[in-house]
Coordinates of C-alpha atoms in Angstrom, one line a residue:
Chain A
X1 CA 0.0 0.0 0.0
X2 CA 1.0 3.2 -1.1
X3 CA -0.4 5.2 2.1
X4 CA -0.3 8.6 1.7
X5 CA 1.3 10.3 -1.1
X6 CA 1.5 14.2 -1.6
X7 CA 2.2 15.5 -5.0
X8 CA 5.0 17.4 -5.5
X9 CA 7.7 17.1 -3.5
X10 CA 9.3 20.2 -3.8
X11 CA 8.3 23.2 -5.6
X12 CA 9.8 26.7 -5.8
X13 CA 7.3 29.8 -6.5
X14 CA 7.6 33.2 -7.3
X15 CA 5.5 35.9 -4.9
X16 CA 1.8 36.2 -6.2
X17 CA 1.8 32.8 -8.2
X18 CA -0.9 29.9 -7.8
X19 CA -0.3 26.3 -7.5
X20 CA -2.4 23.2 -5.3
X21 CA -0.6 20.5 -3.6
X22 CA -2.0 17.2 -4.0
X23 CA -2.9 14.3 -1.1
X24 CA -3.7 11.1 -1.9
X25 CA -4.7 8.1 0.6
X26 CA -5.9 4.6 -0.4
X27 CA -6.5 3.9 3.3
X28 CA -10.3 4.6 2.6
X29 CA -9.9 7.2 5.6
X30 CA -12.5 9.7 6.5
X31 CA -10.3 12.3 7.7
X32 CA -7.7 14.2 6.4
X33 CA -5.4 17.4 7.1
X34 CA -3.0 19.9 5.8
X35 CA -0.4 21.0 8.4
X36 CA 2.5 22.9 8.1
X37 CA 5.9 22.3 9.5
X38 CA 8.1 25.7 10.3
X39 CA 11.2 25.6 12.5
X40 CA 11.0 26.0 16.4
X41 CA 6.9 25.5 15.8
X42 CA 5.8 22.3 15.2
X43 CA 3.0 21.2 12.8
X44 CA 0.1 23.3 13.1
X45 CA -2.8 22.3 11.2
X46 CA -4.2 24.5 7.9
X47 CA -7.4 23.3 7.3
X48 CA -9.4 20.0 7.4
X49 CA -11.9 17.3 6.3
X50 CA -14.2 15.2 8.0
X51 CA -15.6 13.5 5.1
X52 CA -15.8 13.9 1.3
X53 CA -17.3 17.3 0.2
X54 CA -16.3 18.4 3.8
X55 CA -13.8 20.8 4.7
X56 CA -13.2 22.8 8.1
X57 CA -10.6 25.9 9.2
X58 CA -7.7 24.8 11.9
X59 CA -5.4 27.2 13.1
X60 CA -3.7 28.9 10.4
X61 CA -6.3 28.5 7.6
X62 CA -5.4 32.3 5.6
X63 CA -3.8 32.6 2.1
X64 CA -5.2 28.6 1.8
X65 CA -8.5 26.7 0.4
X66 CA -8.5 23.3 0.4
X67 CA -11.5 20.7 -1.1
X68 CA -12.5 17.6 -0.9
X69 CA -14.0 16.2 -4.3
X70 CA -13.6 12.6 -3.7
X71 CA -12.8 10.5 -0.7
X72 CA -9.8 9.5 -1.5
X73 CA -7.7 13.2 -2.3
X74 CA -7.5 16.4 -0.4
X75 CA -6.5 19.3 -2.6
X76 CA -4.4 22.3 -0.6
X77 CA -4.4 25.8 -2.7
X78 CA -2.4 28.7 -2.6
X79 CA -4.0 31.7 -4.2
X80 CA -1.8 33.8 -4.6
X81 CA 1.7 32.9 -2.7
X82 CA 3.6 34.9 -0.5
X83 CA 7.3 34.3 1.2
X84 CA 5.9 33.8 5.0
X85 CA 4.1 30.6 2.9
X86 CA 7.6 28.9 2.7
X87 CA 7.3 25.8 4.8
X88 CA 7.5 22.0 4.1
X89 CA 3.4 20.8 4.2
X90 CA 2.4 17.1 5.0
X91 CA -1.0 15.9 4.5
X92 CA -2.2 13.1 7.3
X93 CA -5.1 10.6 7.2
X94 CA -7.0 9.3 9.9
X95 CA -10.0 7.5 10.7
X96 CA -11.7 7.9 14.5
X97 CA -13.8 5.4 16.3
X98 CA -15.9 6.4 19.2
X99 CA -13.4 6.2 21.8
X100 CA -11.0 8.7 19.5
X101 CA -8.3 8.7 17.1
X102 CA -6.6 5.7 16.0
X103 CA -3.5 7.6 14.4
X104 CA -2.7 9.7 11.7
X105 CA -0.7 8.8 9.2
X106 CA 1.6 11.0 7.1
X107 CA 2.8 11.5 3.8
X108 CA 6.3 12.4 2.7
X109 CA 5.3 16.2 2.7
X110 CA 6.3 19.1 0.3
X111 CA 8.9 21.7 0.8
X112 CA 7.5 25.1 -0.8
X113 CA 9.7 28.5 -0.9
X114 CA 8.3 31.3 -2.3
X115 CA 10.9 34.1 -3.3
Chain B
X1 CA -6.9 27.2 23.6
X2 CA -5.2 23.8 24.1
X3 CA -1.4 23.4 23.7
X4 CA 1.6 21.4 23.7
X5 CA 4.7 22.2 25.0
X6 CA 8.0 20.3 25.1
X7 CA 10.4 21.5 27.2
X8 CA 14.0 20.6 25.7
X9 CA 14.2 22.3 21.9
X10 CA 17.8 20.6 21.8
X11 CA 19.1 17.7 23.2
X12 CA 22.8 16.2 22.6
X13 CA 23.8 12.6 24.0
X14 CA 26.2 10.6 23.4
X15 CA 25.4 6.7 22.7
X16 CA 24.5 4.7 25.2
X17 CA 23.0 7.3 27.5
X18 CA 19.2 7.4 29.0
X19 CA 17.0 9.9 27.4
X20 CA 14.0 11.5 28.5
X21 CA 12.3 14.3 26.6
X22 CA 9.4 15.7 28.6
X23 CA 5.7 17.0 26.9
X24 CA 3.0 18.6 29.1
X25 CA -0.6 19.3 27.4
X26 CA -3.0 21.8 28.4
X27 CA -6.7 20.6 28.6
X28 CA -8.5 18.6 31.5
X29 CA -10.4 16.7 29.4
X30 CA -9.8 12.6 27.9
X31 CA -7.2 12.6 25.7
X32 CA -5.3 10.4 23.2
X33 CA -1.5 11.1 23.2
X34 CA 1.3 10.4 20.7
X35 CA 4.9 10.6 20.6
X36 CA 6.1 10.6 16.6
X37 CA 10.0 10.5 15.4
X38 CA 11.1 12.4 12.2
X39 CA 14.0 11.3 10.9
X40 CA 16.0 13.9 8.6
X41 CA 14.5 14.4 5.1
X42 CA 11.7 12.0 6.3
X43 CA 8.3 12.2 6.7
X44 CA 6.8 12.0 10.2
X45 CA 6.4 8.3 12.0
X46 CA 4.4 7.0 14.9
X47 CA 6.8 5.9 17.5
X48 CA 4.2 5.3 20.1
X49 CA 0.0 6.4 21.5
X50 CA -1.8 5.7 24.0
X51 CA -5.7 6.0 24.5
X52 CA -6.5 4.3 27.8
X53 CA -5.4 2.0 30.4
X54 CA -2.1 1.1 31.3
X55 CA -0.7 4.6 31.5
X56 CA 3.4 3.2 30.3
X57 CA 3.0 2.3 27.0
X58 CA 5.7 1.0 24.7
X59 CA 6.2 1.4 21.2
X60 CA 8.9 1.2 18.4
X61 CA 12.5 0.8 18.8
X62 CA 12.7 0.7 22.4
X63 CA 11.3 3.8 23.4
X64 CA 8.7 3.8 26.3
X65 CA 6.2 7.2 27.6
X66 CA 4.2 7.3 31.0
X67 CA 1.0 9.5 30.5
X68 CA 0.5 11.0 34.2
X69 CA -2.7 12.3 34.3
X70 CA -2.4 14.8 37.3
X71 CA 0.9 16.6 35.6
X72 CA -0.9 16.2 32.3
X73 CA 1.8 15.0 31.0
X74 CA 3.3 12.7 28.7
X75 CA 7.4 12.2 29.1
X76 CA 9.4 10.0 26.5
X77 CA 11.9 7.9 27.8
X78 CA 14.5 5.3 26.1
X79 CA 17.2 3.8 28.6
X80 CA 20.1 3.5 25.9
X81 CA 20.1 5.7 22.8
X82 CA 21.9 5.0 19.7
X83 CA 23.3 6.9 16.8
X84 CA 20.4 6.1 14.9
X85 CA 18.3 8.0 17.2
X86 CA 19.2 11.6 15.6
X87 CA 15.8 13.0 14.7
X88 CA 13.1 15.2 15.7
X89 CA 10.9 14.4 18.0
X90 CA 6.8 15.5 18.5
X91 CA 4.8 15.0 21.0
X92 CA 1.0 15.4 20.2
X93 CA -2.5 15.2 21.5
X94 CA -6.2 14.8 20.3
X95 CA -8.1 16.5 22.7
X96 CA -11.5 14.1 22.9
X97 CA -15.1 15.9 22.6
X98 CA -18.1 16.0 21.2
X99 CA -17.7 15.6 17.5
X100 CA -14.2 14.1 17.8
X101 CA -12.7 15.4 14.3
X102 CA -8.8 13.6 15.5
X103 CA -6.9 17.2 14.8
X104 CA -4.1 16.4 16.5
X105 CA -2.3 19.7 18.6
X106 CA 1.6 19.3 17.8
X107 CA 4.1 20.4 20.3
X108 CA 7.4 22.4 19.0
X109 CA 9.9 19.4 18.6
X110 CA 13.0 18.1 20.1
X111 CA 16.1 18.1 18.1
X112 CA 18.3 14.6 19.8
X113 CA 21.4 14.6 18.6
X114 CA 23.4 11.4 19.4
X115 CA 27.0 11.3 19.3
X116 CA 28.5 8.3 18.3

């Protein structure tokens, strides 16, 4: 099993340019997140998705949109990219049962500088 | 607003010696725990959780965490490191509620450095 994949793995951009990482799971998990990964700060957690045709704000949801067509993929855009973007992403699926979360599981994340 | 906080940003050893990286968590609630290792250039990697009962719970590679409910924390602890060791460490938590979405709360990392 592939896991989680996230599409591309690196990626420079120029200020005010567009692009949308891609995450893929073939877990057949409910949930999935964009978080981003800065020095000193941990991962904090962009946006996320309950569910297909779901998607939710975490804690530093501005300059992002994210959707969830199918199940199976959670798109992360960046409208219109600015330098304080630059970070390395990683997408994370999960499913929770009643009791909570079992455990997220990661992909191999993206490094994105914007100049 | 929960939160996560590890205390050591930077730890060097040198093989052989005991670690113990501490993580505290804000928020009286249930909730799952999880230590996860990120080795360089890697992606992030579950070393070990826990969700109920026995509060020592052991996971990969000889590492070990006791969740003590009263400090509301959750310390990391491997007797004998190795060079192999070097990575970042997270601690995180999923605060349980109502409407459990599993967002997980990351603390800031710890940065081991093993000497060999």
């Amino acid at each position: 099993n592939a896991g989680v994949t996230q599409t591309p793995k690196f990626r420079v951009l120029k200020t005010g340019q567009s692009m949308t990482l891609l995450c893929a799971q073939d877990m057949n998990h409910e949930y999935m997140y964009w978080y981003r990964q800065d020095p000193g700060m941990g991962l904090r957690l962009i946006h996320y998705s309950v569910g297909e045709g779901t998607t939710a704000k975490g804690e530093v949801p501005d300059g992002y949109n994210v959707s969830r067509l199918k199940k199976q993929n959670f798109l992360l855009g960046l409208e219109s990219a600015a330098p304080s973007q630059t970070s390395v992403y990683f997408c994370a699926s999960s499913w929770v049962r009643s009791g909570g979360l079992t455990e997220a599981f990661f992909g191999q994340g993206t490094r994105l500088t914007v100049v | 607003a929960q939160s996560v906080s590890q205390h050591n940003h930077h730890v060097i050893l040198s093989e052989a010696a005991s670690l113990e990286l501490g993580c505290n968590y804000s928020y009286g609630g249930t909730v799952n725990l999880f230590w996860y290792v990120q080795y360089p250039g890697q992606h992030l990697q579950l070393l070990l959780k826990y969700f109920s009962g026995d509060p020592l719970v052991k996971g990969i590679k000889g590492f070990e965490a006791e969740f003590i409910k009263s400090k509301f924390s959750f310390n990391l602890r491997k007797p004998s490191v190795q060079w192999s060791d070097t990575a970042e460490y997270f601690c995180a938590v999923n605060a349980l509620r109502s409407g459990n979405t599993g967002k997980l709360i990351f603390g800031q990392g710890t940065t081991l450095q093993v000497k060999p």
